[in-house]
Amino acid sequence: MALIKLAKEVEARRQELLRRINMAPNGTATIVRMRSDLLRIIKECPHLVPIDADLKHLLSSWFNQGFLTLERINWETPAIVLEKLIEHETVHAMKGWADLRSRLAEDRRCFAFFHPALPNEPLIFVEVALAKGLATSIEPIIDEQREISNPSYADTAVFYSINNCQEGLYGISFGNFLIKQVVQELSHEFPHLQNYSTLSPMPGFCKWLKVVIDNPGKYAIPDDNLALLGQLHGNSWFQDSESVESLKPLLIGLAAYYLMHAKKGNEPLDRVARFHLRNGAILERINWLGDCSDNGIRKSAGMLVNYVYRPSLIISNHESYVKNHTLAISPNVAKLVPKTL
Amino acid sequence: MALIKLAKEVEARRQELLRRINMAPNGTATIVRMRSDLLRIIKECPHLVPIDADLKHLLSSWFNQGFLTLERINWETPAIVLEKLIEHETVHAMKGWADLRSRLAEDRRCFAFFHPALPNEPLIFVEVALAKGLATSIEPIIDEQREISNPSYADTAVFYSINNCQEGLYGISFGNFLIKQVVQELSHEFPHLQNYSTLSPMPGFCKWLKVVIDNPGKYAIPDDNLALLGQLHGNSWFQDSESVESLKPLLIGLAAYYLMHAKKGNEPLDRVARFHLRNGAILERINWLGDCSDNGIRKSAGMLVNYVYRPSLIISNHESYVKNHTLAISPNVAKLVPKTL
Amino acid sequence: MALIKLAKEVEARRQELLRRINMAPNGTATIVRMRSDLLRIIKECPHLVPIDADLKHLLSSWFNQGFLTLERINWETPAIVLEKLIEHETVHAMKGWADLRSRLAEDRRCFAFFHPALPNEPLIFVEVALAKGLATSIEPIIDEQREISNPSYADTAVFYSINNCQEGLYGISFGNFLIKQVVQELSHEFPHLQNYSTLSPMPGFCKWLKVVIDNPGKYAIPDDNLALLGQLHGNSWFQDSESVESLKPLLIGLAAYYLMHAKKGNEPLDRVARFHLRNGAILERINWLGDCSDNGIRKSAGMLVNYVYRPSLIISNHESYVKNHTLAISPNVAKLVPKTL
Amino acid sequence: MALIKLAKEVEARRQELLRRINMAPNGTATIVRMRSDLLRIIKECPHLVPIDADLKHLLSSWFNQGFLTLERINWETPAIVLEKLIEHETVHAMKGWADLRSRLAEDRRCFAFFHPALPNEPLIFVEVALAKGLATSIEPIIDEQREISNPSYADTAVFYSINNCQEGLYGISFGNFLIKQVVQELSHEFPHLQNYSTLSPMPGFCKWLKVVIDNPGKYAIPDDNLALLGQLHGNSWFQDSESVESLKPLLIGLAAYYLMHAKKGNEPLDRVARFHLRNGAILERINWLGDCSDNGIRKSAGMLVNYVYRPSLIISNHESYVKNHTLAISPNVAKLVPKTL
Ligand SMILES: [Mg+2]
Ligand SMILES: [Mg+2]
């Protein structure tokens, strides 16, 4: 009983204030925007951290998965929602309404989470291509001129882009639920689907690689390799077929090493790897020159990764990850890791 | 910063468990039902009180007014909702579907709060009669044979019944918001409305009166009055016109005294009086023999009270109540209080 | 071209008037009600027949199947719709809301057609029981106290009642589409269903039988049978087990004869038989004492008929019926027809 | 009775076929498309005219105003509907999604008619600007950079564009109903609106003017005027301020004459004038250089017309038009008509 009182005392009166704000018209939207504003200045204002803690505590509780609804996004979706997708697609940016329409065509699916108190505000959305076999590069997927195939012949669902839309909900995770529910939806609509795979960037790879190059001693990189990596300057090295040929095995090896061995605490350093491996996916394949956009070259050295969700293994993979920090790696990727960097 | 950590530690891990349960299908309904079950046994199991505290904390947060939607209830409402109104109407019980239909006729309004995670589950509902002048008794209002009048000629909205539907949300208050929002809705639909009044029971009056009678010395009741009050036995004294004549001034005076001076802490002892006066209403009138149903006679000695919501005074009344425990009483009621009981 | 002009001239100006009425608020409902009123008096006012012809022409066009929507009726349906079901169920009358609720339980389905211009107005509805095997009597189906079974184990859908709700749409047929679409809906929801059968009255049987009895010579009925049929007076003969024993073979034989050989033009005299056999169903079985309600005894001598819709045979049965007036009769029914009445 | 039979015989069996087609999935859409296809080739295939007559007869009946719903179009409308607006706006063409969004901003309204059998298919739509005073030119209205004003201060609703979306419904008129219903909607939302005015082209003016110029004798045009009109070549004469100065009075006079005196039968030759004057509007004002787009210069010599709908006069104007072919012309326009062309 004393604990009950202590908890009440300790819980900031600020939380009560926030609960009252929430009762006003558009209260929830206001609070989410408050946190978004707060996060923009928090680095300069460390004394605001406790306020953020309260905001995050409340928002986590209010945006509990049990209150979210998964909705299919297509060309019948209101424009006010669709424009937010265009705005928040940062993994593979959209060029406008025609690009969006192409990503919502018959051979594509798109789903988003919504909260009842934020109508017309997608929280997070995932774009899916229905294809034959695992996709190896992004360009054919987002090509507006591609031939639209009949999705009922597809055997693979490729999750090629996941984006959050609400800065004010930063750090409150919806992604794993989103993937699980979308897998369920898709398996209902397309009982013939056999594979659920991502086509994902390694957003931290080049940053990590720079550290490696700058500390050749620590990582014991052979001089030959260092010389080769010197060609990585700029954003167009991948167009020089000679460079590409010599860099390919080296970079793929480094990528495999990075995904498996570069850590933040006990978990993968790469936030995308961390997300999918923690969720129970398998690191299945690394695709050379899968994304030659500026963004793809600059962050992931043009590579894209397939993480595969095998429904029967998701739980056991997730548990091994959480208990023992074990990563589910396919043999094909495992053998790519070089003996020396 | 230390406070943040303390708050996290203190907050029961049970709350995290509840948040996880909420993510399962029908999670919210399950948790509400858990609390309903808990409340049924809590008197025998005081060690469960902390669990109830956690449940109430979470549910208060989740059922924040900002997440509720006010919906009009009428004959186009799904039967699954309507049957819950029949079931939970305890102030003036419904006799079945025909009675319900009559209470949803053109000259009546009904509104309820819903939460998006509990579809088809009204949380609380209010029944309103659109009438000419303040209603003084309940019988003509719920009479199925009454003549249906055109509501656009009404000048008064009579809130004649408010009921909660969710035992599991006991102690989480929605009523004041409900009244405010319904006043707003009605003033939009019927710009000619001039009065917003309740027709309310005094559910604790007879219980209090019994204490008074049993302690005549303490309350200094004259013997004559005591003798008169002796006629109150049973449920049919009100049919004896002689008794009625002699009891009327005495009981009305006692009722006025009860509503104004019988206290629980600094607030009115009667929970209905407490509710409306705290909300900013005015204790306007006491109606003799307004409710001669068994329930009405047994609890309120057949009287019904009008609490009037005057939009321009709601806030100031509420603030006086909260700051100084001042009750807003009309002069007509104030002068009913007898010098001696 | 001359024909176009002729058609325009011939088409009554009344139709244009009706088209204008339809543009007013609630126009369609008004026109449907006009026809309903008209039909009530048309026998006394034969000069109104051309007006009815125009009304029927327009309403047939407007209530074209392509404009109707099939909707599932259940306990989440608005009360304003449900009360119309209670009102218009004439095959097996409902005793009130509890009876209705029981007919909408988990092991039952109900569907209705709606027209967009008549919201909340079911045009026709069908009640379906999900069961194991063909139903032989109505009582266990509409028993409010029955045990609710899990519908996913059912192998048979029993269409036990079809009713029209709009007198003003008399003679405009929706029933065949209704059955086809409901079969489709049910086969989606319950892929294990193997049989689609009705449990139907023979509403014209007793009337026909009376004619037979009154003209024994014409129908060459043996005196013994005539004597037996003399016991049919009143509404409780079926409770006398001796009568029942002796009447059973005789009446079943007469029913089989009636359904197969009593004609109106080239089609069955019984309107229910005509309806289902024309739609492509098979006359599968005659059930003795399947409906001992007053209505059932009085019109159908207590018998109920199973017409079975076998999806693969519907079209060929329908075509044989339309082209050659062939009836699809199961061998078991065919052999019931007696040599002499 | 004979007439009933004749009507039945005369009515083409084709109509019955069409009614059956309508029962198939997407039947109505198919029939509308059939007519659209038919109209494209009908000039070359006069033997198809009777088929078109039947199609038009049926579609007129099915798309009776009583079956249409008026819906507000805004940025919450599904993209699949919005793209059809972009496609079918031919009066003042849209430059894309940003232009559309600007026309759906807070100071604008857009409404469309829909038919329940054609979901997501607007039949006709109208674009409205909420403004202060009658608009005199189109450019500020469709300027994407304009300042958005608060619509509650507007006193005038400007109907600046009406477009049909369904070629297959050619000749079936919805426009007059659309305007009436939109006036009603707007007067509800904005009780302060005082004027309902169009800003309309004269699509037949330049074509008529050419005939006049080519027949100077018949129309008795003074040589001076003929010489001036010689400057009208091309699409940029309006940018030459000297030409403009001298042409202005002449062209305005000709426009007034054209609208009032150029006839097709007893009605105005200009189809837009015919439409609004028949509906009960008043020809209020002619605006010089109101639309200098290519289209505006080429067809209407850059002028735009205000037709004003004064609710209290609509019916009497309409009746005078229908009975006596009287046009409601404001004095200011009437006096513009020159004595000689
Ligand atoms: Mg908390
Ligand atoms: Mg016709």
Coordinates of C-alpha atoms in Angstrom, one line a residue, chain A residues 74-83 97-98 101 120, chain D residues 74-83 97-98 101 120:
Chain A
N74 CA -4.4 2.0 -51.8
W75 CA -5.6 4.4 -54.5
E76 CA -9.0 4.6 -52.7
T77 CA -7.3 6.1 -49.6
P78 CA -7.9 9.8 -48.9
A79 CA -5.4 12.1 -50.5
I80 CA -4.7 13.7 -47.1
V81 CA -3.2 10.3 -46.0
L82 CA -1.4 9.6 -49.2
E83 CA 0.4 12.9 -49.2
W97 CA 1.9 11.3 -57.1
A98 CA 2.6 9.2 -60.2
R101 CA 0.3 5.5 -57.6
N120 CA -5.8 10.6 -41.3
Chain D
N74 CA -12.1 17.7 -50.4
W75 CA -8.6 16.6 -49.5
E76 CA -10.0 13.7 -47.6
T77 CA -11.6 12.3 -50.7
P78 CA -10.1 9.1 -52.1
A79 CA -7.4 9.7 -54.7
I80 CA -9.2 7.5 -57.2
V81 CA -12.0 10.1 -57.2
L82 CA -9.7 13.2 -57.2
E83 CA -7.7 12.0 -60.2
W97 CA -2.2 17.6 -57.9
A98 CA -0.9 20.8 -56.4
R101 CA -5.2 20.7 -53.7
N120 CA -15.7 6.3 -57.0

